[in-house]
mmCIF file of C-alpha atoms in Angstrom:
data_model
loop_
_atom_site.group_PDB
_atom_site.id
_atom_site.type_symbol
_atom_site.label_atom_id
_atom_site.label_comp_id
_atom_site.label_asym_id
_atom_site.label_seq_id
_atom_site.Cartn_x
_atom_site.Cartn_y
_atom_site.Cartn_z
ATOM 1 C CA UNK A 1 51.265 -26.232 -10.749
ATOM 2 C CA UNK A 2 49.155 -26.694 -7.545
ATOM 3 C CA UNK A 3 51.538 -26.922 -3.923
ATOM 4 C CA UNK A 4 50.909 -28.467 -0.764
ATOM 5 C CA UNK A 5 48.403 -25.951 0.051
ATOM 6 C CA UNK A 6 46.456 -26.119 -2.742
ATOM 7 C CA UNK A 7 46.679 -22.762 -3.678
ATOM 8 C CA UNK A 8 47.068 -22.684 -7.894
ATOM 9 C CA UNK A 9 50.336 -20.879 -9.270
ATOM 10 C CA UNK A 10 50.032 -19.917 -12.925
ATOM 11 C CA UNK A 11 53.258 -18.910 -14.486
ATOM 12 C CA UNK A 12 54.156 -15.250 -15.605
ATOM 13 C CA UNK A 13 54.776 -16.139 -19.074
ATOM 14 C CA UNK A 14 51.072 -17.921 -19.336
ATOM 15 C CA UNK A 15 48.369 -15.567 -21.050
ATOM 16 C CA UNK A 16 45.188 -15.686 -19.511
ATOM 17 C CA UNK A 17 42.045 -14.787 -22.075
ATOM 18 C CA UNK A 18 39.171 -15.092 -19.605
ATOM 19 C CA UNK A 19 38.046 -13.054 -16.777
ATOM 20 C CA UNK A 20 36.018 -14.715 -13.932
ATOM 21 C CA UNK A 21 32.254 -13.791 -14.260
ATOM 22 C CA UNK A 22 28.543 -15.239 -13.095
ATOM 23 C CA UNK A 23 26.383 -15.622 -16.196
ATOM 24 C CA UNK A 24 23.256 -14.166 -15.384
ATOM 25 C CA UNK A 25 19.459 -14.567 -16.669
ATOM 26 C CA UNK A 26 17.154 -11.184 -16.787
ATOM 27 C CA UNK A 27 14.754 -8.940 -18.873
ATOM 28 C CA UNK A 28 14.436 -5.438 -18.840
ATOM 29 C CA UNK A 29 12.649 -1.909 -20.324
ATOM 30 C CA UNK A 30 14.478 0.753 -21.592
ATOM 31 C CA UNK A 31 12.792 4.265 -22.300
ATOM 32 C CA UNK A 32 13.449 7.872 -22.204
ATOM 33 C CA UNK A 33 11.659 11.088 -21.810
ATOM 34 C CA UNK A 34 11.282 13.809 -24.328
ATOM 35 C CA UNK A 35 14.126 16.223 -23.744
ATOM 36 C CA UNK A 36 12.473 19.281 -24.826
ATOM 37 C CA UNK A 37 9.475 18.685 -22.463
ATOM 38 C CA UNK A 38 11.700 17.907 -19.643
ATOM 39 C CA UNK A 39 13.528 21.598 -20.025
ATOM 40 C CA UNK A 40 9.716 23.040 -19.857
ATOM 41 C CA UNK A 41 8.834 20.795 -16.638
ATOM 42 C CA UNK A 42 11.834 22.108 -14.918
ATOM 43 C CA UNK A 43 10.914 25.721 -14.941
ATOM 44 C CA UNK A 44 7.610 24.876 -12.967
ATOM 45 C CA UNK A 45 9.583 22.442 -10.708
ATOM 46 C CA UNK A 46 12.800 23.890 -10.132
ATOM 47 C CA UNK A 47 12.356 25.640 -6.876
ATOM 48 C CA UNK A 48 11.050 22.713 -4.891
ATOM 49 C CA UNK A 49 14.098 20.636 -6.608
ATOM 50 C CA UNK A 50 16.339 22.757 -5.964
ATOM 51 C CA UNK A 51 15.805 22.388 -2.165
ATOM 52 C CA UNK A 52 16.644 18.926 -2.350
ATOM 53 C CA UNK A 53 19.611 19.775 -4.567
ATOM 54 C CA UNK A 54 20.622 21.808 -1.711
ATOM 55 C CA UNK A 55 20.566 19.570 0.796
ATOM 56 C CA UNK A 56 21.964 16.852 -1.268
ATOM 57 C CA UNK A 57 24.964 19.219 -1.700
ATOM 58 C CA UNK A 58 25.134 19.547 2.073
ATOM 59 C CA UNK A 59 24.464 16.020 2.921
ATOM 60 C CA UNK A 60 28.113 14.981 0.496
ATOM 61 C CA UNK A 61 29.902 17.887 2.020
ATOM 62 C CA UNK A 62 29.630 16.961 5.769
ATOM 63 C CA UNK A 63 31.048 13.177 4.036
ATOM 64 C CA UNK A 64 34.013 14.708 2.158
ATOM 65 C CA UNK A 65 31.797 13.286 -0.915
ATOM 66 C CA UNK A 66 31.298 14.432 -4.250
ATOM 67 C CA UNK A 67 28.684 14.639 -6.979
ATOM 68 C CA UNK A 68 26.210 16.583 -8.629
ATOM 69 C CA UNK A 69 22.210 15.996 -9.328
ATOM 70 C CA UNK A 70 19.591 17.966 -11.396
ATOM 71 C CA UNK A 71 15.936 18.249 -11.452
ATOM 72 C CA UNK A 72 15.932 15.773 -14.411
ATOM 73 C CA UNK A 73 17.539 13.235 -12.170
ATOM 74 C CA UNK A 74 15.331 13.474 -9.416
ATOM 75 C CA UNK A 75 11.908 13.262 -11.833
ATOM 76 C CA UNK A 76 13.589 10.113 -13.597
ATOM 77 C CA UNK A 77 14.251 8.510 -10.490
ATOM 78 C CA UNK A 78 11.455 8.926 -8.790
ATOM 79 C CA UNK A 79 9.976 7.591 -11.999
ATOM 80 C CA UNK A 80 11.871 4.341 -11.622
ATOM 81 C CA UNK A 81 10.809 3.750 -8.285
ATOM 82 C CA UNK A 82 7.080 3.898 -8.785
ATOM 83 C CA UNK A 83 7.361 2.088 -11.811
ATOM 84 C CA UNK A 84 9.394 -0.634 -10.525
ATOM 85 C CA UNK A 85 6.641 -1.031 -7.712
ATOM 86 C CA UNK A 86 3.687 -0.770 -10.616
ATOM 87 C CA UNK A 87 5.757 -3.477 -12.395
ATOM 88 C CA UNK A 88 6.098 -5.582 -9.301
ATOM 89 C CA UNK A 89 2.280 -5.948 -8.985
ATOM 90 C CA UNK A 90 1.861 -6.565 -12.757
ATOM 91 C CA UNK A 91 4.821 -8.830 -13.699
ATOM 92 C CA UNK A 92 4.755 -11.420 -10.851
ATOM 93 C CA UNK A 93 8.627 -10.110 -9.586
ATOM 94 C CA UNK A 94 9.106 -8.848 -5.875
ATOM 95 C CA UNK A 95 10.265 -5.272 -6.272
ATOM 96 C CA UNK A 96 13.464 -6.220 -4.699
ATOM 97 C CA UNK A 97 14.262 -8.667 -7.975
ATOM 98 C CA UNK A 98 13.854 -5.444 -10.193
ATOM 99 C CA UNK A 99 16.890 -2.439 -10.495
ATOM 100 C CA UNK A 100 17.065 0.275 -11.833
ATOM 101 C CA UNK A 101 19.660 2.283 -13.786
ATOM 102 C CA UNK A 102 19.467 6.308 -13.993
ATOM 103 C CA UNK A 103 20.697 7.787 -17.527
ATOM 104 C CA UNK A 104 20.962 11.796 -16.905
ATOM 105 C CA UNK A 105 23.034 13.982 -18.591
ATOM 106 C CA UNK A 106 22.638 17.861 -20.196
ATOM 107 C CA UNK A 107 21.249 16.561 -23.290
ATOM 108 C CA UNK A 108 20.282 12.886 -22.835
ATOM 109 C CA UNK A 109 18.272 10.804 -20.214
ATOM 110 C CA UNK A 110 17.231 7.064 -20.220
ATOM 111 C CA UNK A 111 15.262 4.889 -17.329
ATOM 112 C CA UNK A 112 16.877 1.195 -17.517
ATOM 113 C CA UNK A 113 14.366 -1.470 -15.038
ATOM 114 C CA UNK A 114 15.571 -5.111 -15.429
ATOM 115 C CA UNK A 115 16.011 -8.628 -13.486
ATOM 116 C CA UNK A 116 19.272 -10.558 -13.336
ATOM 117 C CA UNK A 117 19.505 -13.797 -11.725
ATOM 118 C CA UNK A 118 21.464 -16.698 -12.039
ATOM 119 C CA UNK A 119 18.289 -18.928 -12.536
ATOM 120 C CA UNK A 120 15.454 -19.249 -15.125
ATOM 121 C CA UNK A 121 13.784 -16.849 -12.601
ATOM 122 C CA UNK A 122 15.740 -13.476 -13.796
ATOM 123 C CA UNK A 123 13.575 -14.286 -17.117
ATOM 124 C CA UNK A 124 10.268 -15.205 -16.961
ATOM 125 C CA UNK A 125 9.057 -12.657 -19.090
ATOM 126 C CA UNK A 126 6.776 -10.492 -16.599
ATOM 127 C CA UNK A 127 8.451 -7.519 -17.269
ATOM 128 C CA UNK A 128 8.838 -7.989 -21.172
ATOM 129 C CA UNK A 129 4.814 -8.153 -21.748
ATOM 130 C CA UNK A 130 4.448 -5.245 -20.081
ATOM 131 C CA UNK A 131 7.147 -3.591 -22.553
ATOM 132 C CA UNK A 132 4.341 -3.365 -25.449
ATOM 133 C CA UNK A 133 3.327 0.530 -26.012
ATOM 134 C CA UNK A 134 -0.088 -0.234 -25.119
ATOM 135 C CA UNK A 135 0.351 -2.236 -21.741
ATOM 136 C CA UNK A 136 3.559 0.095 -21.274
ATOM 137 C CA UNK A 137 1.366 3.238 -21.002
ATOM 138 C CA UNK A 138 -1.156 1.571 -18.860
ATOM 139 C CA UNK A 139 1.895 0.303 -16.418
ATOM 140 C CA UNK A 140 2.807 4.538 -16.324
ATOM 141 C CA UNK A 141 -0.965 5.761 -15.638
ATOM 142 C CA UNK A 142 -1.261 3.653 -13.364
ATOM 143 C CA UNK A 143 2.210 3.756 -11.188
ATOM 144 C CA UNK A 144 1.061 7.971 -11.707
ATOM 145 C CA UNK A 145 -2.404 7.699 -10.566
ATOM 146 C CA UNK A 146 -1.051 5.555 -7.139
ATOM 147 C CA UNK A 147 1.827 8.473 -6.832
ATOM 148 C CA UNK A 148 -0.991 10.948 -6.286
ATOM 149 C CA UNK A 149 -1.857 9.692 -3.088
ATOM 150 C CA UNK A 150 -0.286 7.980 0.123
ATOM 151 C CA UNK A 151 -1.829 6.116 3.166
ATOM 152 C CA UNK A 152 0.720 8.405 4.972
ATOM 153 C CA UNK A 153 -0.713 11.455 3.408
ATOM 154 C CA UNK A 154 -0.628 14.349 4.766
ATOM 155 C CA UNK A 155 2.630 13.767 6.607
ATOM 156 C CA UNK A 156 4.500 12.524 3.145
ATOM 157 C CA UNK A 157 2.891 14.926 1.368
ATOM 158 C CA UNK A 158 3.912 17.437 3.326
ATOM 159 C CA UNK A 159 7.141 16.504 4.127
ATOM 160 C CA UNK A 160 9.349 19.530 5.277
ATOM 161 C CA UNK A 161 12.225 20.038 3.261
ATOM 162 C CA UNK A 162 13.735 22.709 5.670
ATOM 163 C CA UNK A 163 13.751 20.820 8.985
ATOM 164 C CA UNK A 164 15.539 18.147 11.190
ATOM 165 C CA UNK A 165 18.849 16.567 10.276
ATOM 166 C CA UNK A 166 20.325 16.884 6.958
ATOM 167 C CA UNK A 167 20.042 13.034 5.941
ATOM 168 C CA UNK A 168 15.973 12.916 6.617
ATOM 169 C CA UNK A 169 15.946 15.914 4.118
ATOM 170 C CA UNK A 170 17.068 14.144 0.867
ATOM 171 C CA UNK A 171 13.298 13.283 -0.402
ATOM 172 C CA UNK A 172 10.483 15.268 -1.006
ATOM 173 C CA UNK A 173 7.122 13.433 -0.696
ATOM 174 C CA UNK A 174 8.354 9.704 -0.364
ATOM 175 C CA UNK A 175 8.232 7.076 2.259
ATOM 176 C CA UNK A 176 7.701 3.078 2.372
ATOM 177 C CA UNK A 177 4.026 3.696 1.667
ATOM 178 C CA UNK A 178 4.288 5.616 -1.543
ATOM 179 C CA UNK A 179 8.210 5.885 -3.167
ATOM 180 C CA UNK A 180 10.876 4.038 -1.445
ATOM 181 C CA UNK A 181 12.172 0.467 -2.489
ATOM 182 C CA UNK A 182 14.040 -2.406 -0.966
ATOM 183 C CA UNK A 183 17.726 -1.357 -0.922
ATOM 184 C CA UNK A 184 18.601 -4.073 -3.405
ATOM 185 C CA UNK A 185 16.623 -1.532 -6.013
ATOM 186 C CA UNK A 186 17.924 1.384 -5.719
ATOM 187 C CA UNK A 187 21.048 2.888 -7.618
ATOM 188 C CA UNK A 188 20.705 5.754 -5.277
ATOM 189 C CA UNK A 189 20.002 4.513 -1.080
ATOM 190 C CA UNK A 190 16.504 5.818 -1.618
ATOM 191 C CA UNK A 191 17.763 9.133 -1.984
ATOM 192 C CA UNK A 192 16.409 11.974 -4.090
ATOM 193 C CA UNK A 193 13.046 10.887 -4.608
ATOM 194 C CA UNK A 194 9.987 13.084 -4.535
ATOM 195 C CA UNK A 195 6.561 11.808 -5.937
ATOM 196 C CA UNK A 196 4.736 15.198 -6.051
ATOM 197 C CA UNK A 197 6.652 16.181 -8.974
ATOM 198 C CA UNK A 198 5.312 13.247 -10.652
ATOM 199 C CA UNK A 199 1.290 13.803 -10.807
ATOM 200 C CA UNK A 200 1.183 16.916 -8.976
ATOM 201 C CA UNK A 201 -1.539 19.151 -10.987
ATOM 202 C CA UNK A 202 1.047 22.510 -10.519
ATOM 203 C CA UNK A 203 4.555 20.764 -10.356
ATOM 204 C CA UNK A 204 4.347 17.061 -12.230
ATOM 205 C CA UNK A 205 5.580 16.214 -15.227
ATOM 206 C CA UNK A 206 2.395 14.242 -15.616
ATOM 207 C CA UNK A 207 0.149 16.370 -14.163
ATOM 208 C CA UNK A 208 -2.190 16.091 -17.061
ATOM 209 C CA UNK A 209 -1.936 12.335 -17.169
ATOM 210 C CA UNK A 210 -5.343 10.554 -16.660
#
């Protein structure tokens, strides 16, 4: 029954079998990293992670926050960001139309970048014909190769992990040059992100990538 203001009443005893929702249009990779070589990148890596580890630990307690984050995290993350800006300049999508979605656990991890839009536009297939294993392998080199180096470089590069306020110490090598993302991206507030463990010769997963 509707009332004078317009507001709708249903009755108790009426069952309701639909939710409200927005159907929404997108495309989207899904991949995931070899565990067992992940466990071997993380003994060359895990000192510099673990300083951002540390202050991410800090940064939640001053908040009353929770929550925990490994090396694994921060390597697939910063792996979705550069990827997600490699796939904006191959796809024909802004980089604030694509997300990301972290998978990390002890013993699994997954990288999930997709569109959603109400429109035809979440789907126009950019992203999907660059999901074959050969143009999928080019998108990596090359989102690894542009990693390497930064117009900001040296200052991202050599971004101190030990001084100023806790907040600006929550990335390694990363700024709006190299790493970071429109807000709309990022799962994480551009947080725990640090490019050098990417295609760093000494500390990157895909050091040996050409």
């Amino acid at each position: 029954t509707i009332n004078k203001h317009t507001s709708c009443k249903i009755s108790k005893s009426v069952k309701i079998d639909w939710l409200p929702c927005v159907e929404t249009k997108g495309e989207g990779i899904f991949f995931t990293l070899n565990e067992d070589t992940i466990r071997k990148w993380e003994k060359h890596a895990k000192t510099r992670c673990q300083k951002i580890i540390d202050n991410y630990a800090e940064f939640n307690s001053t908040r009353g926050w929770s929550g925990n984050v490994s090396p694994k995290y921060i390597l697939l993350h910063t792996l979705a960001h550069v990827l997600i800006r490699e796939l904006a300049y191959n796809s024909g999508y802004g980089e604030s139309s694509i997300s990301e979605r972290i998978y990390s656990d002890d013993t699994t991890n997954g990288i999930l970048l997709y569109t959603s839009s109400n429109s035809s536009e979440g789907s126009l297939g950019g992203i999907v014909r660059n999901a074959t294993p050969d143009e999928f392998l080019m998108t990596i080199k090359g989102a690894i190769n542009k990693s390497r180096l930064c117009s900001r470089d040296p200052l991202c590069r050599e971004s101190s992990l030990d001084e100023g306020p806790i907040h600006t110490r929550l990335n390694g090598s990363a700024c709006y040059a190299c790493s970071l993302l429109p807000e709309t991206s990022c799962e994480n507030f551009n947080r725990l992100l640090d490019r050098l463990i990417l295609g760093d010769d000494k500390l990157g997963f895909f050091g040996g990538l050409e």
